[in-house]
């Protein structure tokens, strides 16, 4: 027993922990570089690029188109129509209508009779509008027509925006309009809208 006590007793030695390397923290993956956009791709990506310039150009084009469609009288000379004053026609008898309600007052001018009488004449008045003019102009004329079919009074109620030199030409020609005769001895008032288009006239 003493011999055993003289020998050192082996002591258990605890194993020292072996340090483990700390796990590496994950590094973020590199972000892919965006490709450089060309001028064409920038314009495609931004639909409003240059929109102010395009809007201004569109407005200018629309204004030019509107001006081109407006009625316009050229600076050319007016051409006096080749018309002559009609001969007087016999006045009609107001009693010939057979309508007792008409009496001495007469029935006056029928619209169809006026249209038939003036249709060959009015296109000639269109020459008052200078060549090269465009658009439509509506002139309203009021006629005082004697029972013999001749104009005894004339007023241009609406010039339709035509210059005075053209209106004077039209008025001078309309004094020679060949209305049909009628049965109103004191005359008949007829108001006509006359539409000029280019160098043509209709009503």
PDB file of C-alpha atoms in Angstrom:
ATOM      1  CA  UNK A   1       0.000   0.000   0.000  1.00  0.00           C
ATOM      2  CA  UNK A   2       2.846   2.378   0.830  1.00  0.00           C
ATOM      3  CA  UNK A   3       4.471   1.483  -2.432  1.00  0.00           C
ATOM      4  CA  UNK A   4       1.333   2.330  -4.165  1.00  0.00           C
ATOM      5  CA  UNK A   5       1.143   5.623  -2.296  1.00  0.00           C
ATOM      6  CA  UNK A   6       4.701   6.518  -3.300  1.00  0.00           C
ATOM      7  CA  UNK A   7       3.804   6.278  -6.987  1.00  0.00           C
ATOM      8  CA  UNK A   8       2.084   9.275  -8.333  1.00  0.00           C
ATOM      9  CA  UNK A   9      -1.415   8.580  -9.263  1.00  0.00           C
ATOM     10  CA  UNK A  10      -2.311   9.572 -12.763  1.00  0.00           C
ATOM     11  CA  UNK A  11      -4.757  12.455 -12.762  1.00  0.00           C
ATOM     12  CA  UNK A  12      -7.312  12.617 -15.498  1.00  0.00           C
ATOM     13  CA  UNK A  13      -6.574  15.497 -17.756  1.00  0.00           C
ATOM     14  CA  UNK A  14      -9.540  17.217 -19.382  1.00  0.00           C
ATOM     15  CA  UNK A  15      -9.101  17.679 -23.055  1.00  0.00           C
ATOM     16  CA  UNK A  16      -8.859  21.338 -23.961  1.00  0.00           C
ATOM     17  CA  UNK A  17     -11.505  22.346 -26.433  1.00  0.00           C
ATOM     18  CA  UNK A  18     -10.163  22.833 -29.882  1.00  0.00           C
ATOM     19  CA  UNK A  19     -11.320  26.208 -31.137  1.00  0.00           C
ATOM     20  CA  UNK A  20     -13.335  25.933 -34.309  1.00  0.00           C
ATOM     21  CA  UNK A  21     -13.170  28.667 -36.824  1.00  0.00           C
ATOM     22  CA  UNK A  22     -16.293  30.825 -36.862  1.00  0.00           C
ATOM     23  CA  UNK A  23     -18.441  30.206 -39.902  1.00  0.00           C
ATOM     24  CA  UNK A  24     -17.881  32.807 -42.518  1.00  0.00           C
ATOM     25  CA  UNK A  25     -20.798  35.200 -42.882  1.00  0.00           C
ATOM     26  CA  UNK A  26     -22.377  34.949 -46.328  1.00  0.00           C
ATOM     27  CA  UNK A  27     -21.255  37.688 -48.647  1.00  0.00           C
ATOM     28  CA  UNK A  28     -23.980  39.316 -50.799  1.00  0.00           C
ATOM     29  CA  UNK A  29     -23.811  38.288 -54.378  1.00  0.00           C
ATOM     30  CA  UNK A  30     -22.556  41.065 -56.623  1.00  0.00           C
ATOM     31  CA  UNK A  31     -25.354  42.937 -58.335  1.00  0.00           C
ATOM     32  CA  UNK A  32     -25.374  42.693 -62.085  1.00  0.00           C
ATOM     33  CA  UNK A  33     -24.477  45.959 -63.748  1.00  0.00           C
ATOM     34  CA  UNK A  34     -27.338  47.497 -65.692  1.00  0.00           C
ATOM     35  CA  UNK A  35     -26.532  47.874 -69.362  1.00  0.00           C
ATOM     36  CA  UNK A  36     -26.020  51.414 -70.550  1.00  0.00           C
ATOM     37  CA  UNK A  37     -29.164  52.589 -72.337  1.00  0.00           C
ATOM     38  CA  UNK A  38     -28.776  54.018 -75.799  1.00  0.00           C
ATOM     39  CA  UNK A  39     -30.537  57.186 -76.935  1.00  0.00           C
ATOM     40  CA  UNK A  40     -33.038  55.078 -78.852  1.00  0.00           C
ATOM     41  CA  UNK A  41     -33.898  52.934 -75.822  1.00  0.00           C
ATOM     42  CA  UNK A  42     -34.253  56.027 -73.627  1.00  0.00           C
ATOM     43  CA  UNK A  43     -36.716  57.554 -76.076  1.00  0.00           C
ATOM     44  CA  UNK A  44     -38.641  54.262 -76.233  1.00  0.00           C
ATOM     45  CA  UNK A  45     -38.710  53.886 -72.456  1.00  0.00           C
ATOM     46  CA  UNK A  46     -39.990  57.440 -71.969  1.00  0.00           C
ATOM     47  CA  UNK A  47     -43.013  57.946 -74.188  1.00  0.00           C
ATOM     48  CA  UNK A  48     -43.257  61.594 -73.134  1.00  0.00           C
ATOM     49  CA  UNK A  49     -39.785  62.471 -74.349  1.00  0.00           C
ATOM     50  CA  UNK A  50     -40.146  65.368 -76.791  1.00  0.00           C
ATOM     51  CA  UNK A  51     -43.927  65.421 -76.332  1.00  0.00           C
ATOM     52  CA  UNK A  52     -43.989  69.211 -75.932  1.00  0.00           C
ATOM     53  CA  UNK A  53     -42.318  69.656 -79.312  1.00  0.00           C
ATOM     54  CA  UNK A  54     -44.643  67.152 -80.939  1.00  0.00           C
ATOM     55  CA  UNK A  55     -47.674  68.842 -79.384  1.00  0.00           C
ATOM     56  CA  UNK A  56     -46.557  72.238 -80.672  1.00  0.00           C
ATOM     57  CA  UNK A  57     -45.999  70.794 -84.150  1.00  0.00           C
ATOM     58  CA  UNK A  58     -49.432  69.135 -84.115  1.00  0.00           C
ATOM     59  CA  UNK A  59     -51.058  72.390 -83.024  1.00  0.00           C
ATOM     60  CA  UNK A  60     -49.318  74.311 -85.786  1.00  0.00           C
ATOM     61  CA  UNK A  61     -50.396  71.729 -88.375  1.00  0.00           C
ATOM     62  CA  UNK A  62     -54.003  71.837 -87.137  1.00  0.00           C
ATOM     63  CA  UNK A  63     -54.035  75.641 -87.289  1.00  0.00           C
ATOM     64  CA  UNK A  64     -52.661  75.593 -90.833  1.00  0.00           C
ATOM     65  CA  UNK A  65     -55.309  73.065 -91.899  1.00  0.00           C
ATOM     66  CA  UNK A  66     -58.063  75.182 -90.316  1.00  0.00           C
ATOM     67  CA  UNK A  67     -56.834  78.304 -92.126  1.00  0.00           C
ATOM     68  CA  UNK A  68     -56.719  76.413 -95.409  1.00  0.00           C
ATOM     69  CA  UNK A  69     -60.355  75.339 -95.000  1.00  0.00           C
ATOM     70  CA  UNK A  70     -61.690  78.839 -94.249  1.00  0.00           C
ATOM     71  CA  UNK A  71     -63.473  80.764 -97.004  1.00  0.00           C
ATOM     72  CA  UNK A  72     -61.030  83.060 -98.741  1.00  0.00           C
ATOM     73  CA  UNK A  73     -61.378  85.640-101.507  1.00  0.00           C
ATOM     74  CA  UNK A  74     -58.413  86.024-103.816  1.00  0.00           C
ATOM     75  CA  UNK A  75     -56.983  89.417-104.746  1.00  0.00           C
ATOM     76  CA  UNK A  76     -57.866  88.913-108.394  1.00  0.00           C
ATOM     77  CA  UNK A  77     -60.246  91.243-110.219  1.00  0.00           C
ATOM     78  CA  UNK A  78     -64.006  90.822-110.157  1.00  0.00           C
ATOM     79  CA  UNK A  79     -65.517  89.864-113.496  1.00  0.00           C
ATOM     80  CA  UNK A  80     -68.708  91.743-114.273  1.00  0.00           C
ATOM     81  CA  UNK A  81     -71.378  89.243-115.358  1.00  0.00           C
ATOM     82  CA  UNK A  82     -72.562  89.486-118.938  1.00  0.00           C
ATOM     83  CA  UNK A  83     -76.253  90.027-118.176  1.00  0.00           C
ATOM     84  CA  UNK A  84     -78.789  92.512-119.470  1.00  0.00           C
ATOM     85  CA  UNK A  85     -81.905  94.091-118.013  1.00  0.00           C
ATOM     86  CA  UNK A  86     -84.936  91.948-118.861  1.00  0.00           C
ATOM     87  CA  UNK A  87     -87.851  93.339-120.816  1.00  0.00           C
ATOM     88  CA  UNK A  88     -91.042  93.982-118.837  1.00  0.00           C
ATOM     89  CA  UNK A  89     -93.661  91.251-118.965  1.00  0.00           C
ATOM     90  CA  UNK A  90     -97.416  91.760-118.873  1.00  0.00           C
ATOM     91  CA  UNK A  91     -98.728  91.886-115.313  1.00  0.00           C
ATOM     92  CA  UNK A  92    -101.143  89.131-114.372  1.00  0.00           C
ATOM     93  CA  UNK A  93    -104.768  89.763-113.464  1.00  0.00           C
ATOM     94  CA  UNK A  94    -105.336  89.121-109.737  1.00  0.00           C
ATOM     95  CA  UNK A  95    -108.873  87.953-110.508  1.00  0.00           C
ATOM     96  CA  UNK A  96    -107.593  85.279-112.897  1.00  0.00           C
ATOM     97  CA  UNK A  97    -106.689  82.918-110.051  1.00  0.00           C
ATOM     98  CA  UNK A  98    -110.370  82.121-109.505  1.00  0.00           C
ATOM     99  CA  UNK A  99    -109.928  82.261-105.726  1.00  0.00           C
ATOM    100  CA  UNK A 100    -112.553  84.640-104.266  1.00  0.00           C
ATOM    101  CA  UNK A 101    -110.502  85.053-101.094  1.00  0.00           C
ATOM    102  CA  UNK A 102    -107.590  86.530-103.030  1.00  0.00           C
ATOM    103  CA  UNK A 103    -109.529  89.460-104.421  1.00  0.00           C
ATOM    104  CA  UNK A 104    -107.549  92.378-105.794  1.00  0.00           C
ATOM    105  CA  UNK A 105    -104.542  91.551-103.648  1.00  0.00           C
ATOM    106  CA  UNK A 106    -103.365  88.737-105.889  1.00  0.00           C
ATOM    107  CA  UNK A 107    -101.419  85.604-105.025  1.00  0.00           C
ATOM    108  CA  UNK A 108     -97.961  86.987-105.772  1.00  0.00           C
ATOM    109  CA  UNK A 109     -94.935  84.971-106.800  1.00  0.00           C
ATOM    110  CA  UNK A 110     -94.742  81.218-106.332  1.00  0.00           C
ATOM    111  CA  UNK A 111     -91.412  79.822-105.133  1.00  0.00           C
ATOM    112  CA  UNK A 112     -91.287  77.308-107.984  1.00  0.00           C
ATOM    113  CA  UNK A 113     -91.839  80.066-110.569  1.00  0.00           C
ATOM    114  CA  UNK A 114     -89.022  82.156-109.069  1.00  0.00           C
ATOM    115  CA  UNK A 115     -86.678  79.168-109.025  1.00  0.00           C
ATOM    116  CA  UNK A 116     -87.370  78.291-112.662  1.00  0.00           C
ATOM    117  CA  UNK A 117     -86.915  81.892-113.813  1.00  0.00           C
ATOM    118  CA  UNK A 118     -83.653  82.564-111.963  1.00  0.00           C
ATOM    119  CA  UNK A 119     -81.891  79.221-112.395  1.00  0.00           C
ATOM    120  CA  UNK A 120     -80.334  80.084-115.797  1.00  0.00           C
ATOM    121  CA  UNK A 121     -79.403  83.594-114.604  1.00  0.00           C
ATOM    122  CA  UNK A 122     -77.795  83.197-111.186  1.00  0.00           C
ATOM    123  CA  UNK A 123     -74.761  81.084-112.193  1.00  0.00           C
ATOM    124  CA  UNK A 124     -73.589  84.051-114.283  1.00  0.00           C
ATOM    125  CA  UNK A 125     -73.410  86.186-111.124  1.00  0.00           C
ATOM    126  CA  UNK A 126     -70.800  83.783-109.759  1.00  0.00           C
ATOM    127  CA  UNK A 127     -68.197  85.499-111.954  1.00  0.00           C
ATOM    128  CA  UNK A 128     -68.193  88.380-109.444  1.00  0.00           C
ATOM    129  CA  UNK A 129     -66.127  86.177-107.133  1.00  0.00           C
ATOM    130  CA  UNK A 130     -62.453  86.488-108.173  1.00  0.00           C
ATOM    131  CA  UNK A 131     -60.851  83.413-109.683  1.00  0.00           C
ATOM    132  CA  UNK A 132     -58.927  81.320-107.161  1.00  0.00           C
ATOM    133  CA  UNK A 133     -61.269  82.060-104.253  1.00  0.00           C
ATOM    134  CA  UNK A 134     -62.223  79.117-102.077  1.00  0.00           C
ATOM    135  CA  UNK A 135     -64.947  78.150 -99.636  1.00  0.00           C
ATOM    136  CA  UNK A 136     -68.633  79.003 -99.501  1.00  0.00           C
ATOM    137  CA  UNK A 137     -70.156  82.447 -99.000  1.00  0.00           C
ATOM    138  CA  UNK A 138     -73.869  82.968 -98.374  1.00  0.00           C
ATOM    139  CA  UNK A 139     -75.318  86.308 -99.422  1.00  0.00           C
ATOM    140  CA  UNK A 140     -78.908  87.222 -98.560  1.00  0.00           C
ATOM    141  CA  UNK A 141     -80.635  89.575-100.985  1.00  0.00           C
ATOM    142  CA  UNK A 142     -84.073  91.158-100.618  1.00  0.00           C
ATOM    143  CA  UNK A 143     -85.803  92.052-103.911  1.00  0.00           C
ATOM    144  CA  UNK A 144     -88.781  94.279-104.598  1.00  0.00           C
ATOM    145  CA  UNK A 145     -90.259  92.800-107.764  1.00  0.00           C
ATOM    146  CA  UNK A 146     -92.817  94.622-109.881  1.00  0.00           C
ATOM    147  CA  UNK A 147     -95.749  92.769-111.375  1.00  0.00           C
ATOM    148  CA  UNK A 148     -93.936  92.949-114.736  1.00  0.00           C
ATOM    149  CA  UNK A 149     -91.098  90.774-113.348  1.00  0.00           C
ATOM    150  CA  UNK A 150     -88.456  93.506-113.146  1.00  0.00           C
ATOM    151  CA  UNK A 151     -86.562  94.411-109.975  1.00  0.00           C
ATOM    152  CA  UNK A 152     -87.632  97.790-108.582  1.00  0.00           C
ATOM    153  CA  UNK A 153     -85.715  97.627-105.296  1.00  0.00           C
ATOM    154  CA  UNK A 154     -82.791  95.626-103.973  1.00  0.00           C
ATOM    155  CA  UNK A 155     -81.059  95.357-100.598  1.00  0.00           C
ATOM    156  CA  UNK A 156     -78.170  93.086 -99.628  1.00  0.00           C
ATOM    157  CA  UNK A 157     -79.197  91.981 -96.146  1.00  0.00           C
ATOM    158  CA  UNK A 158     -76.105  89.848 -95.461  1.00  0.00           C
ATOM    159  CA  UNK A 159     -72.834  90.109 -97.390  1.00  0.00           C
ATOM    160  CA  UNK A 160     -71.556  86.722 -96.162  1.00  0.00           C
ATOM    161  CA  UNK A 161     -68.172  88.227 -95.301  1.00  0.00           C
ATOM    162  CA  UNK A 162     -67.389  89.158 -98.911  1.00  0.00           C
ATOM    163  CA  UNK A 163     -65.347  92.309 -99.593  1.00  0.00           C
ATOM    164  CA  UNK A 164     -67.278  95.366-100.738  1.00  0.00           C
ATOM    165  CA  UNK A 165     -65.945  95.255-104.304  1.00  0.00           C
ATOM    166  CA  UNK A 166     -67.445  91.775-104.718  1.00  0.00           C
ATOM    167  CA  UNK A 167     -70.728  92.781-103.057  1.00  0.00           C
ATOM    168  CA  UNK A 168     -71.049  95.785-105.396  1.00  0.00           C
ATOM    169  CA  UNK A 169     -70.563  93.500-108.395  1.00  0.00           C
ATOM    170  CA  UNK A 170     -73.202  91.064-107.121  1.00  0.00           C
ATOM    171  CA  UNK A 171     -75.679  93.820-106.358  1.00  0.00           C
ATOM    172  CA  UNK A 172     -75.238  95.390-109.793  1.00  0.00           C
ATOM    173  CA  UNK A 173     -75.940  92.062-111.465  1.00  0.00           C
ATOM    174  CA  UNK A 174     -78.945  91.204-109.287  1.00  0.00           C
ATOM    175  CA  UNK A 175     -80.713  94.388-110.372  1.00  0.00           C
ATOM    176  CA  UNK A 176     -81.077  92.623-113.730  1.00  0.00           C
ATOM    177  CA  UNK A 177     -82.554  89.403-112.335  1.00  0.00           C
ATOM    178  CA  UNK A 178     -85.420  88.203-114.598  1.00  0.00           C
ATOM    179  CA  UNK A 179     -88.274  87.403-112.221  1.00  0.00           C
ATOM    180  CA  UNK A 180     -91.562  86.089-113.591  1.00  0.00           C
ATOM    181  CA  UNK A 181     -94.535  88.404-113.789  1.00  0.00           C
ATOM    182  CA  UNK A 182     -97.205  88.184-111.097  1.00  0.00           C
ATOM    183  CA  UNK A 183    -100.582  89.594-110.092  1.00  0.00           C
ATOM    184  CA  UNK A 184     -99.692  91.942-107.242  1.00  0.00           C
ATOM    185  CA  UNK A 185     -99.869  95.395-108.698  1.00  0.00           C
ATOM    186  CA  UNK A 186     -97.985  96.983-105.824  1.00  0.00           C
ATOM    187  CA  UNK A 187     -95.062  94.605-106.197  1.00  0.00           C
ATOM    188  CA  UNK A 188     -93.812  91.590-104.280  1.00  0.00           C
ATOM    189  CA  UNK A 189     -90.938  91.256-101.805  1.00  0.00           C
ATOM    190  CA  UNK A 190     -88.719  88.214-102.336  1.00  0.00           C
ATOM    191  CA  UNK A 191     -85.794  87.320-100.052  1.00  0.00           C
ATOM    192  CA  UNK A 192     -83.253  84.853-101.383  1.00  0.00           C
ATOM    193  CA  UNK A 193     -80.149  83.259 -99.824  1.00  0.00           C
ATOM    194  CA  UNK A 194     -77.491  82.983-102.545  1.00  0.00           C
ATOM    195  CA  UNK A 195     -74.629  80.553-101.957  1.00  0.00           C
ATOM    196  CA  UNK A 196     -71.332  81.235-103.713  1.00  0.00           C
ATOM    197  CA  UNK A 197     -68.866  78.340-103.891  1.00  0.00           C
ATOM    198  CA  UNK A 198     -65.649  79.077-105.735  1.00  0.00           C
ATOM    199  CA  UNK A 199     -66.913  80.859-108.839  1.00  0.00           C
ATOM    200  CA  UNK A 200     -70.329  79.140-108.860  1.00  0.00           C
ATOM    201  CA  UNK A 201     -73.606  80.326-107.373  1.00  0.00           C
ATOM    202  CA  UNK A 202     -76.715  78.483-106.249  1.00  0.00           C
ATOM    203  CA  UNK A 203     -79.829  79.272-104.226  1.00  0.00           C
TER     204      UNK A 203
END
